[in-house]
Each structure stands twice: as C-alpha cells, then as structure tokens.
Amino acid sequence: MKIQNICCLGAGYVGGPTMSVIALKCPEIKVTVVDLNQARIDAWNDENLDNLPVYEPRLAEVVAEARGRNLFFSTDVDAAIDAADMIFIAVNTPTKTYGEGKGMAADLKFVELCARQIARIAKNDKIIVEKSTLPVRTAETLQTILESTGCGVHFEVLSNPEFLAEGTAIEDLFNADRVLIGGKQTPKGKEAIQALVDVYAHWLTPKQILTTNVWSSELSKLTANAFLAQRISSINALSALCEATEANVDEVANAIGTDSRIGPKFLKASVGFGGSCFQKDILNLVYLCRYFNLPEVADYWEQVIILNDYQKSRFAKNIISSLFNTVSDKKITFLGWAFKKDTNDTRESAAIYVADYLIEDGAQIHVYDPKVSEAKIKADMAYLWELKGLTEQKITSKLKQIFVYNTSMAALHQAHAVAVLTEWEEFKTYDWKTIYINMFKPAFVFDGRNILDSEQLTAIGFRVKGIGKG
Ligand code: NAD
Ligand code: UGA
C-alpha cells in the first residue's frame, strides 16, 4: 500500500516539525496538519517565518521549502481526515488535573476526541498512527472507539512514538537514532507497518527503522523518557553530595561518562529537568505500575520526580541562604526561562518553580530570555498559582513581583544576584565585568546550568555558586 495523503491532528511541537520533515522528504505525499487552535494554524501559515508558533533551529527553512507545495496547515479537520489514507494523532496528553488519576495519569480526552471524530468522518479504510505519547494499551481503546460506529471501515492502529528533543528537533528527525513502529502481527497489521516504514525509508536506512508489536512500542516511549530523566536525577542527586564534599560534579560526570557502559550523554547536573514530557511521562508510568499492582516498581520511578523537585527547591533555598537568609525586596535576575536552550517552550521549566519559591520569600524576579515573551512568563506563573488554588487577587498581586526585559543588560542592572536557569549560549559571551560594576555588592551568580567560567567570574569579584561544586 502506497501512502499518498497524510493528515496529522495536532500542530504543536511534535505535529508541526515532524510533518514538515515528512513533507520535505516525501514530495509526492500531500501532508495536511490540522489543529482546533486557529491562532496556531494562522501562525504556521504566516508569511513571516519568524512568526511560526514553534521556535526550532532550521525549522523555518524546512517549512519554507515544503509549505504550499505538499505541506498544508488548516483548521478544517473533517476535510483532512476524509482525504487521508494515514492519520497521525499528535495531540497533547498532559497530566490529568481532575478526577480519577489527578496529578498522575495522562489525560487522554484529546486523543479520544480525535478517535471519535475520525470514526464519524471516515468513509474508507485508514491507518491511524499514535504519535502522541500514550500509556501502554491505548491502541486497544482507540480501536474500540474507532470501530464503535460499525460503519464497515477498517482502521489499522499503529504506534509510532516520537523521540525528538526540542531545540534539536529537525536534526533529530533528519538523523534519527531510530524510528519505532509498532503494529499488530496480522497480515493487515504488517501491511500497515510496511506502509509507514516506506514513508520513513525516504530518508532513513532500514537499520534506523525498528518494528515491534504495538504494546512494546507504546511502552518503549515511556521507558525511554524514564531512563533519560533517571540519569539526570542520578547526577543531580550526586551534585548535592559533591557540594558537601568539595568534589566537582562535572569532573565526576566526566570520569564516569568515559566508561563506555555508562556513556557521556545526559549527565549534565542542573537546576532540574523541565519540559512537557519527562515529568508527565514518569507520573504516567508510576500510575500504570500502581494500576497493575506493582507498588515497588511505582515507588522506584517516582523517586526520579521527587529528586527533581528536591533539586529545584534546593537551588532556590541556596539563593535565599546565600543572600543572608532573605531575598525580600531584592532584585534577582533570571537569565533564561525556557526549559532548555534553543526553544521557546517553557512547559515545566525549572525557572517557574524557582521563581515561585523566591517570590514567596518576597523577591522581585527580573527575567530575560531571548525567546520567551513577558506574556508567556506571566501566564506560566498565573497557571501554577491557579493550580495551587490562589485567589485571583493574590495572583494579580504576586505577578507584580515579576519584571520582564527585552535586553539582558536592563534585566541585570542593579541586581543583587543573577541566576542562570537556561543554558543559552549568549550568556557565556556577556561582558561580566560591566555587569559586576552595575550590580549591588556582594554580587552573586547562581549558575543553575554550570555554563559560566566560575574562575573568571570569581576573579572579577562575583560570589559564584554552581551546581555540585563545593
Ligand atoms: P502541543 O500542546 O504543542 O500540541 C498539541 C496540539 O494538539 C495543540 O495545538 C492542540 O490545540 C491540538 N489539539 C488538541 N486536540 C485536538 C483535536 N481534537 N484536533 C486537532 N488538534 C487538537 O503538544 P506537543 O508538545 O506537540 O506534544 C504532543 C504529543 O507528543 C504529546 O503526547 C507529547 O507527550 C508527545 N511528545 C512531545 C515531544 C516534545 O518534544 N514536545 C516529544 C515527543 C513526544
Ligand atoms: C525529551 C527526550 O530527550 C526526547 O527524546 C523525547 O522525545 C522528549 O523528551 C519527549 O518525549 O517530549 P526534551 O524534553 O525536548 O526531550 O529535551 P531534553 O534534551 O531531553 O531535556 C529535558 C530537560 O532535561 C531539560 O530541562 C534539560 O535542560 C534537562 N537536562 C538534559 C539536564 O538537566 N541534564 C542533561 O544532561 C540533559
């Protein structure tokens, strides 16, 4: 079976970049990305490529080449479903904020709505591809919903989780370590798997394309994220011990990373991992383990999250204790708000939680991030406080403790302390001598990413505290 028409439900951080790359690499396939959010679709269609809703290096050039040729963005979901042979579901699957499984389970309502809409619209056989990250056995639920109308259309459900990381999405898609495709081991299932293999084979080698049964594929995605996050929590746990013993966590990471069995990647100690997925996917894994009556396994993975929360609050507490036990009315400048460099995504960014902690102690938080707007920063904080149950009045009052700047120098002027929350390259290139002159003394730098040259800053006069450095 040769795929000619692809539709993707969800034009977010995954749907947008993945479909842009598929369209670029498969010029004979028409790819339509649809979303319910009109503003998002308008931004994907914006003439000015600086206004794309997702910032990713090289994304604009990919969109520029494919858009209007065989790549389209639209809000006409029904028409796109109707025309497609293959439908990707790439909608959000956040942690539930209500009811059964609140705070742990993945909220599958958006995925379910997609399945119902597909079932209602489809008039001919379709391959449905789970691109969103889903709990193991979701394909069973999808199949049941898709078949519920009894209209005689055949739906073949595949699992094809996405492994791209934000900030390197295009690079990751062009040169994927692997693409994983899970499907039923029936003749029709195998045919559907092959159809999707053929799409990826436009630019990836057979070695890069793994095929498995559906459940292994679904579970591999949660497992991959759990293992990655576990490495960060492991090195972050050791960073606390380094601080107590004058060991240097970067040296320890380097020393263990040269063991080929451990490897050097994902051992960078930090203020804590953020992003839309690690926390939600591990919470989901923990929930699943409890559901399947495996409490010891659940507790094991939950510790990765507990440690990450500890790391964020440890960083904030360290700022307060270093600034003579109070930050009340002090100007603390945050360099960076995004959860990592080279993205405008702020979901679950450590900056949000560190800011909350310091604001509670009376601090004034002054923020500069090259890609994140004032509106986004304030919305992030308001959302957290809403979840915590604060009144609207209290939220409005707390928001007055946040100031956002378009330039770093304005944000840093007359600050008591600087905290590096995101590892943007430009922070390393600043004129730290001038920054020092314009700050209150003693001037503190809390490097939550260990990116600055601490010896050079100390020579200038700063009091520097990195992560995991005694
Ligand atoms: P996102 O919030 O950026 O995008 C999801 C989009 O889906 C939104 O624009 C939303 O409006 C749209 N949507 C919701 N319901 C819809 C419907 N019924 N029809 C059409 N559109 C609908 O989310 P994301 O970051 O792209 O993540 C999507 C999925 O991919 C999640 O399951 C996530 O866990 C997974 N994932 C994300 C990443 C990442 O780096 N962000 C990487 C791998 C996997
Ligand atoms: C992560 C995974 O790396 C992707 O493979 C996966 O597809 C994706 O989640 C997902 O499912 O959403 P992402 O969250 O975009 O990708 O970015 P990462 O590079 O993994 O970084 C996550 C967080 O960990 C960031 O806050 C980063 O700063 C932090 N981190 C990463 C560290 O603190 N130390 C490290 O050594 C690496």
XYZ file of C-alpha atoms and ligand atoms in Angstrom:
551
model
C 0.000 0.000 0.000
C 1.425 3.377 -1.036
C 0.550 6.373 1.103
C -0.469 9.446 -0.887
C -2.270 11.594 1.612
C -1.305 12.112 5.264
C -3.209 14.099 7.838
C -1.899 14.984 11.294
C -4.186 16.021 14.145
C -2.266 18.482 16.327
C 0.035 21.239 15.047
C 2.171 21.561 18.170
C 5.840 20.989 18.976
C 5.613 17.443 17.599
C 2.987 17.610 14.841
C 4.455 20.756 13.236
C 8.134 19.755 12.941
C 7.578 16.023 12.227
C 5.081 16.649 9.463
C 7.217 19.422 7.969
C 10.104 16.958 7.686
C 7.903 14.174 6.256
C 6.570 16.639 3.658
C 10.080 17.847 2.836
C 11.436 14.319 2.370
C 8.362 12.859 0.624
C 7.388 15.426 -2.021
C 4.849 13.072 -3.628
C 2.817 12.774 -0.395
C 0.341 15.507 0.477
C 0.644 16.327 4.183
C -2.037 18.352 5.957
C -1.540 19.373 9.575
C -4.735 20.378 11.328
C -5.499 21.888 14.699
C -8.517 23.276 16.546
C -6.477 26.309 17.555
C -6.992 28.919 14.809
C -4.231 31.216 16.089
C -1.712 28.364 15.947
C -2.670 27.468 12.384
C -2.527 31.136 11.344
C 0.973 31.314 12.790
C 2.046 28.187 10.845
C 0.703 29.893 7.703
C 2.312 33.269 8.453
C 4.281 34.749 5.548
C 6.888 35.889 8.046
C 8.681 32.725 9.131
C 9.814 34.422 12.356
C 6.200 34.099 13.497
C 5.983 30.292 13.345
C 4.443 29.105 16.636
C 7.384 26.815 17.391
C 10.958 28.035 17.513
C 13.427 25.361 16.404
C 16.744 25.816 14.624
C 16.298 25.110 10.870
C 12.517 24.645 11.134
C 11.784 27.832 9.195
C 13.847 26.692 6.189
C 12.080 23.300 6.109
C 8.650 24.973 6.261
C 9.681 27.494 3.626
C 10.529 24.725 1.173
C 7.540 22.436 1.695
C 4.682 24.755 2.672
C 2.229 25.326 -0.182
C 3.949 22.558 -2.216
C 2.806 19.430 -0.366
C 2.600 20.762 3.206
C -0.554 22.492 4.404
C -1.804 23.814 7.728
C -5.545 24.077 8.284
C -8.375 24.086 10.815
C -10.633 22.052 8.538
C -10.172 18.837 10.489
C -13.060 16.936 8.887
C -11.876 17.528 5.317
C -8.313 16.470 6.168
C -9.498 13.273 7.879
C -11.753 12.441 4.957
C -8.970 12.806 2.381
C -6.202 10.957 4.260
C -5.001 7.335 3.918
C -2.913 7.694 7.039
C -3.796 9.840 10.083
C -1.281 10.759 12.763
C -2.606 11.718 16.179
C -0.133 14.206 17.698
C -2.339 15.988 20.201
C -1.351 16.852 23.750
C -1.588 14.216 26.513
C -0.972 16.257 29.684
C -1.175 15.013 33.260
C -4.791 14.930 34.454
C -5.704 17.898 36.631
C -9.055 16.483 37.762
C -10.868 13.337 38.852
C -9.522 9.779 38.803
C -5.728 9.746 38.476
C -5.454 13.524 39.050
C -1.821 14.619 39.117
C -0.564 11.248 37.827
C -2.392 9.707 34.869
C -2.207 11.033 31.310
C -5.314 12.910 30.240
C -6.444 11.101 27.111
C -9.526 13.192 26.406
C -7.958 14.938 23.394
C -6.857 11.612 21.907
C -10.278 10.116 22.469
C -11.945 13.084 20.789
C -9.698 12.555 17.764
C -10.711 8.894 17.549
C -14.401 9.782 17.762
C -14.023 12.419 15.064
C -12.158 10.012 12.769
C -14.825 7.328 13.333
C -17.546 9.834 12.468
C -15.909 11.173 9.285
C -14.058 8.221 7.721
C -15.642 6.671 4.662
C -12.730 4.478 3.543
C -10.057 2.338 5.261
C -7.397 4.277 7.167
C -4.193 3.706 9.069
C -4.230 5.533 12.394
C -0.826 6.345 13.858
C -0.338 7.114 17.545
C 2.318 9.842 17.547
C 1.349 11.277 20.932
C 2.958 9.619 23.951
C 0.368 7.240 25.374
C 0.022 4.711 28.171
C 0.638 1.131 27.098
C -2.539 -0.495 25.706
C -4.116 2.755 24.471
C -4.265 1.287 20.960
C -6.874 -1.119 22.284
C -9.060 1.787 23.459
C -8.590 3.597 20.160
C -9.516 0.510 18.172
C -12.715 0.091 20.233
C -13.762 3.712 19.714
C -12.895 3.680 16.009
C -14.963 0.565 15.441
C -17.870 1.753 17.589
C -19.840 3.271 14.723
C -19.933 -0.076 12.902
C -19.688 1.674 9.523
C -17.629 -1.104 7.956
C -14.471 0.980 7.540
C -11.258 -0.844 8.545
C -8.905 1.011 10.869
C -5.405 -0.296 11.486
C -3.833 1.310 14.561
C -0.036 1.728 14.693
C 2.144 3.098 17.458
C 4.933 5.396 16.256
C 6.180 7.365 19.270
C 8.296 10.437 18.695
C 11.788 10.671 20.201
C 12.835 14.161 19.058
C 14.110 16.592 21.676
C 13.161 20.242 21.479
C 15.936 22.562 20.399
C 17.323 19.833 18.122
C 14.029 18.634 16.594
C 14.974 18.997 12.936
C 18.397 17.450 13.405
C 16.816 14.584 15.386
C 14.217 13.992 12.659
C 16.754 14.106 9.810
C 19.167 11.738 11.592
C 17.001 9.759 13.975
C 18.819 7.241 16.188
C 15.806 5.110 15.380
C 12.167 5.329 14.387
C 9.918 2.863 16.185
C 6.796 1.404 14.595
C 4.545 -0.984 16.484
C 1.613 -2.768 14.910
C -0.499 -5.877 15.011
C 1.284 -9.003 13.808
C -1.590 -9.848 11.413
C -1.372 -9.616 7.579
C -3.231 -6.253 7.622
C -1.164 -5.051 10.579
C 2.074 -5.939 8.810
C 0.883 -4.207 5.644
C 0.190 -1.021 7.627
C 3.591 -1.215 9.337
C 5.239 -1.535 5.911
C 3.308 1.488 4.589
C 4.726 3.632 7.406
C 8.199 2.099 7.046
C 8.077 3.190 3.383
C 7.379 6.794 4.419
C 10.426 6.927 6.709
C 12.543 4.985 4.198
C 12.550 8.159 2.048
C 15.439 9.360 4.225
C 16.299 6.763 6.881
C 18.128 3.451 6.417
C 16.458 0.106 7.269
C 18.717 -0.127 10.350
C 17.199 3.076 11.719
C 13.622 1.757 11.472
C 12.604 -0.682 14.211
C 9.333 -2.595 14.140
C 7.698 -4.288 17.134
C 4.285 -5.257 18.428
C 2.025 -2.365 19.466
C 2.436 -2.749 23.223
C 6.247 -2.841 23.131
C 6.246 0.307 21.042
C 3.870 2.176 23.367
C 5.814 1.107 26.448
C 9.228 1.851 24.911
C 8.382 5.546 24.707
C 7.590 5.868 28.417
C 10.622 3.723 29.209
C 12.991 5.841 27.108
C 11.897 9.038 28.836
C 12.066 7.394 32.260
C 15.649 6.215 31.631
C 16.734 9.626 30.322
C 15.206 11.501 33.255
C 16.622 8.957 35.684
C 20.159 9.774 34.541
C 19.582 13.461 35.235
C 18.121 12.786 38.678
C 21.021 10.443 39.411
C 23.680 13.040 38.612
C 21.644 15.763 40.345
C 21.421 13.600 43.481
C 25.195 13.285 43.419
C 25.551 17.041 42.886
C 24.246 17.583 46.425
C 26.880 15.212 47.782
C 29.559 16.981 45.713
C 28.620 20.292 47.312
C 29.042 18.750 50.761
C 32.411 17.163 49.997
C 34.243 19.547 47.619
C 34.012 17.055 44.781
C 33.132 18.660 41.421
C 30.098 17.135 39.735
C 31.309 17.978 36.206
C 34.550 16.119 36.940
C 32.639 13.176 38.395
C 30.308 13.085 35.362
C 33.282 13.174 33.025
C 35.058 10.441 34.965
C 32.101 8.050 34.924
C 30.966 9.025 31.412
C 34.195 7.742 29.869
C 33.130 4.228 30.893
C 31.602 3.060 27.639
C 28.929 1.169 29.571
C 27.741 4.435 31.147
C 28.470 6.862 28.305
C 28.850 10.650 28.497
C 25.404 11.903 27.452
C 22.665 13.150 29.763
C 24.966 13.542 32.731
C 24.851 17.316 32.967
C 23.919 18.333 36.502
C 21.374 21.146 36.507
C 18.765 23.060 38.443
C 16.413 20.194 37.484
C 14.896 18.890 34.295
C 11.866 20.574 32.781
C 9.883 20.183 29.590
C 6.422 18.956 28.834
C 7.235 15.265 28.892
C 9.699 13.831 31.417
C 7.578 14.574 34.473
C 4.241 13.751 32.869
C 5.501 10.521 31.316
C 7.101 9.266 34.534
C 3.984 10.150 36.542
C 2.029 8.212 33.946
C 4.407 5.247 34.286
C 4.072 5.372 38.073
C 0.284 5.470 37.745
C 0.323 2.494 35.377
C 2.531 0.479 37.750
C 0.139 1.155 40.647
C -2.798 0.258 38.373
C -1.159 -3.085 37.586
C -0.471 -3.583 41.321
C 3.302 -3.128 41.149
C 3.882 -0.684 44.052
C 7.639 -1.327 44.371
C 8.149 -0.527 40.687
C 5.987 2.596 41.015
C 7.963 3.829 44.039
C 11.240 3.249 42.223
C 10.318 5.517 39.304
C 8.538 8.097 41.440
C 11.835 8.823 43.151
C 13.120 10.349 39.876
C 10.436 13.053 40.180
C 10.874 13.514 43.931
C 14.593 14.091 43.399
C 13.911 16.573 40.594
C 11.567 18.585 42.831
C 14.223 18.496 45.550
C 16.830 19.828 43.121
C 14.686 22.822 42.123
C 13.853 23.783 45.709
C 17.454 23.160 46.805
C 18.586 25.701 44.204
C 16.057 28.292 45.415
C 16.890 27.683 49.076
C 20.579 28.084 48.310
C 19.879 31.523 46.808
C 17.974 32.597 49.904
C 20.545 31.326 52.397
C 23.441 32.842 50.434
C 21.703 36.211 50.347
C 21.800 36.340 54.158
C 18.586 34.373 54.641
C 16.219 36.730 52.906
C 15.508 37.832 49.367
C 12.689 40.148 50.378
C 12.627 43.159 48.009
C 15.889 42.037 46.435
C 16.318 42.052 42.682
C 17.111 38.548 41.453
C 17.773 38.392 37.717
C 16.889 35.202 35.902
C 18.894 34.563 32.762
C 16.664 32.207 30.825
C 13.113 30.995 31.300
C 12.764 28.264 28.622
C 13.199 24.692 29.905
C 16.340 24.318 27.768
C 18.237 26.343 25.179
C 17.148 26.792 21.558
C 13.428 26.519 22.249
C 10.660 28.945 23.200
C 8.912 26.184 25.165
C 8.552 26.859 28.894
C 6.393 23.935 29.969
C 7.504 22.641 33.394
C 10.607 24.821 33.186
C 12.625 24.800 36.420
C 12.538 28.627 36.256
C 8.818 28.610 37.093
C 9.303 26.678 40.333
C 12.411 28.563 41.417
C 10.593 31.865 40.792
C 7.612 30.679 42.824
C 9.846 29.793 45.754
C 11.695 33.115 45.708
C 8.553 35.201 45.199
C 7.077 33.520 48.270
C 10.086 34.893 50.150
C 9.407 38.404 48.804
C 11.915 38.545 45.940
C 11.500 40.625 42.814
C 12.216 38.414 39.828
C 13.626 40.169 36.773
C 13.740 37.947 33.707
C 15.485 37.956 30.374
C 15.069 35.123 27.880
C 15.938 35.578 24.204
C 12.856 33.630 23.007
C 10.196 33.870 25.699
C 7.759 36.772 25.930
C 6.543 38.636 29.008
C 3.004 37.381 28.415
C 4.192 33.770 28.414
C 6.229 34.170 31.599
C 3.339 35.748 33.459
C 0.894 33.157 32.122
C 3.208 30.367 33.344
C 3.230 31.777 36.863
C -0.500 32.527 36.909
C -1.208 28.947 35.782
C 0.926 27.473 38.574
C -0.749 29.664 41.187
C -4.196 28.779 39.864
C -3.328 25.088 40.249
C -2.182 25.823 43.794
C -5.610 27.360 44.466
C -4.541 31.006 44.943
C -7.247 33.647 44.572
C -7.275 35.914 41.529
C -6.449 38.868 43.768
C -3.430 37.090 45.230
C -2.246 36.076 41.750
C -2.516 39.667 40.480
C -0.552 40.889 43.451
C 2.181 38.250 43.082
C 2.542 38.970 39.345
C 3.687 42.469 40.331
C 6.886 40.822 41.642
C 7.863 39.765 38.105
C 9.567 42.065 35.582
C 10.470 41.017 32.060
C 13.025 42.674 29.761
C 13.939 42.652 26.091
C 17.622 43.038 26.844
C 19.784 41.228 29.348
C 21.678 44.350 30.413
C 18.480 46.065 31.572
C 17.472 42.942 33.466
C 20.869 42.774 35.180
C 21.165 46.454 36.130
C 21.396 46.895 39.931
C 20.595 43.281 40.677
C 21.557 41.609 43.945
C 22.011 38.236 42.303
C 21.958 36.518 38.918
C 20.528 33.038 38.477
C 21.179 31.130 35.243
C 18.118 28.979 34.565
C 18.609 28.117 30.874
C 21.880 27.279 29.129
C 21.534 29.810 26.252
C 24.932 30.197 24.542
C 24.747 34.019 24.583
C 25.015 34.135 28.400
C 28.615 32.937 28.144
C 29.559 35.833 25.888
C 28.373 38.682 28.137
C 30.656 41.408 29.418
C 30.592 40.159 33.009
C 32.951 42.922 34.208
C 30.417 45.602 33.298
C 27.600 43.522 34.753
C 29.553 43.290 38.014
C 30.107 47.045 38.166
C 26.364 47.667 37.793
C 25.251 45.177 40.450
C 24.840 45.509 44.230
C 27.735 44.090 46.224
C 28.381 41.414 47.180
C 27.267 40.333 43.719
C 26.141 36.721 43.465
C 25.918 34.369 40.500
C 23.952 31.120 40.880
C 24.765 29.083 37.814
C 21.977 26.515 37.557
C 23.494 25.150 34.363
C 27.236 25.247 35.099
C 27.867 27.135 31.851
C 29.781 30.189 33.068
C 33.511 30.361 33.735
C 33.430 30.430 37.533
C 37.149 31.147 37.911
C 36.894 34.195 35.658
C 33.779 35.446 37.469
C 35.374 34.929 40.868
C 38.414 36.923 39.687
C 36.094 39.781 38.718
C 34.666 39.764 42.256
C 31.483 37.715 41.975
C 30.493 35.147 44.569
C 29.759 32.179 42.329
C 27.755 29.082 43.175
C 27.364 26.349 40.587
C 25.548 23.055 40.831
C 27.555 20.305 42.510
C 30.614 22.416 43.131
C 31.838 22.662 46.712
P 1.320 20.664 21.916
O 0.449 21.059 23.046
O 2.438 21.561 21.491
O 0.426 20.402 20.621
C -0.750 19.662 20.632
C -1.752 20.339 19.690
O -2.888 19.487 19.526
C -2.298 21.667 20.206
O -2.002 22.689 19.284
C -3.804 21.428 20.342
O -4.582 22.558 20.002
C -4.011 20.315 19.331
N -5.245 19.549 19.531
C -5.795 19.101 20.686
N -6.915 18.396 20.421
C -7.077 18.391 19.083
C -8.041 17.818 18.212
N -9.055 17.088 18.688
N -7.904 18.017 16.889
C -6.880 18.746 16.397
N -5.931 19.306 17.174
C -6.027 19.124 18.502
O 1.907 19.221 22.295
P 3.274 18.577 21.770
O 4.415 19.055 22.576
O 3.314 18.670 20.285
O 3.045 17.055 22.199
C 2.109 16.236 21.520
C 2.317 14.801 21.961
O 3.625 14.364 21.579
C 2.233 14.577 23.468
O 1.654 13.313 23.708
C 3.678 14.557 23.904
O 3.872 13.771 25.058
C 4.349 13.895 22.727
N 5.771 14.244 22.536
C 6.173 15.531 22.667
C 7.501 15.862 22.431
C 8.014 17.278 22.565
O 9.214 17.464 22.437
N 7.193 18.264 22.798
C 8.406 14.875 22.015
C 7.936 13.572 21.880
C 6.619 13.269 22.136
C 12.989 14.690 25.888
C 13.743 13.497 25.281
O 15.133 13.811 25.227
C 13.227 13.184 23.870
O 13.870 12.024 23.377
C 11.728 12.949 23.953
O 11.197 12.718 22.665
C 11.044 14.160 24.561
O 11.599 14.413 25.877
C 9.581 13.988 24.776
O 9.081 12.888 24.867
O 8.956 15.045 24.894
P 13.102 17.325 25.612
O 12.309 17.327 26.875
O 12.619 18.115 24.474
O 13.270 15.817 25.075
O 14.595 17.818 25.914
P 15.840 17.141 26.672
O 17.053 17.478 25.924
O 15.605 15.718 26.967
O 15.877 17.952 28.034
C 14.892 17.778 29.030
C 15.307 18.530 30.281
O 16.411 17.887 30.904
C 15.749 19.969 30.024
O 15.278 20.789 31.048
C 17.267 19.865 30.050
O 17.880 21.065 30.393
C 17.452 18.812 31.125
N 18.747 18.102 31.041
C 19.037 17.365 29.951
C 19.626 18.163 32.110
O 19.371 18.818 33.131
N 20.800 17.481 32.029
C 21.125 16.727 30.938
O 22.230 16.112 30.951
C 20.222 16.671 29.880
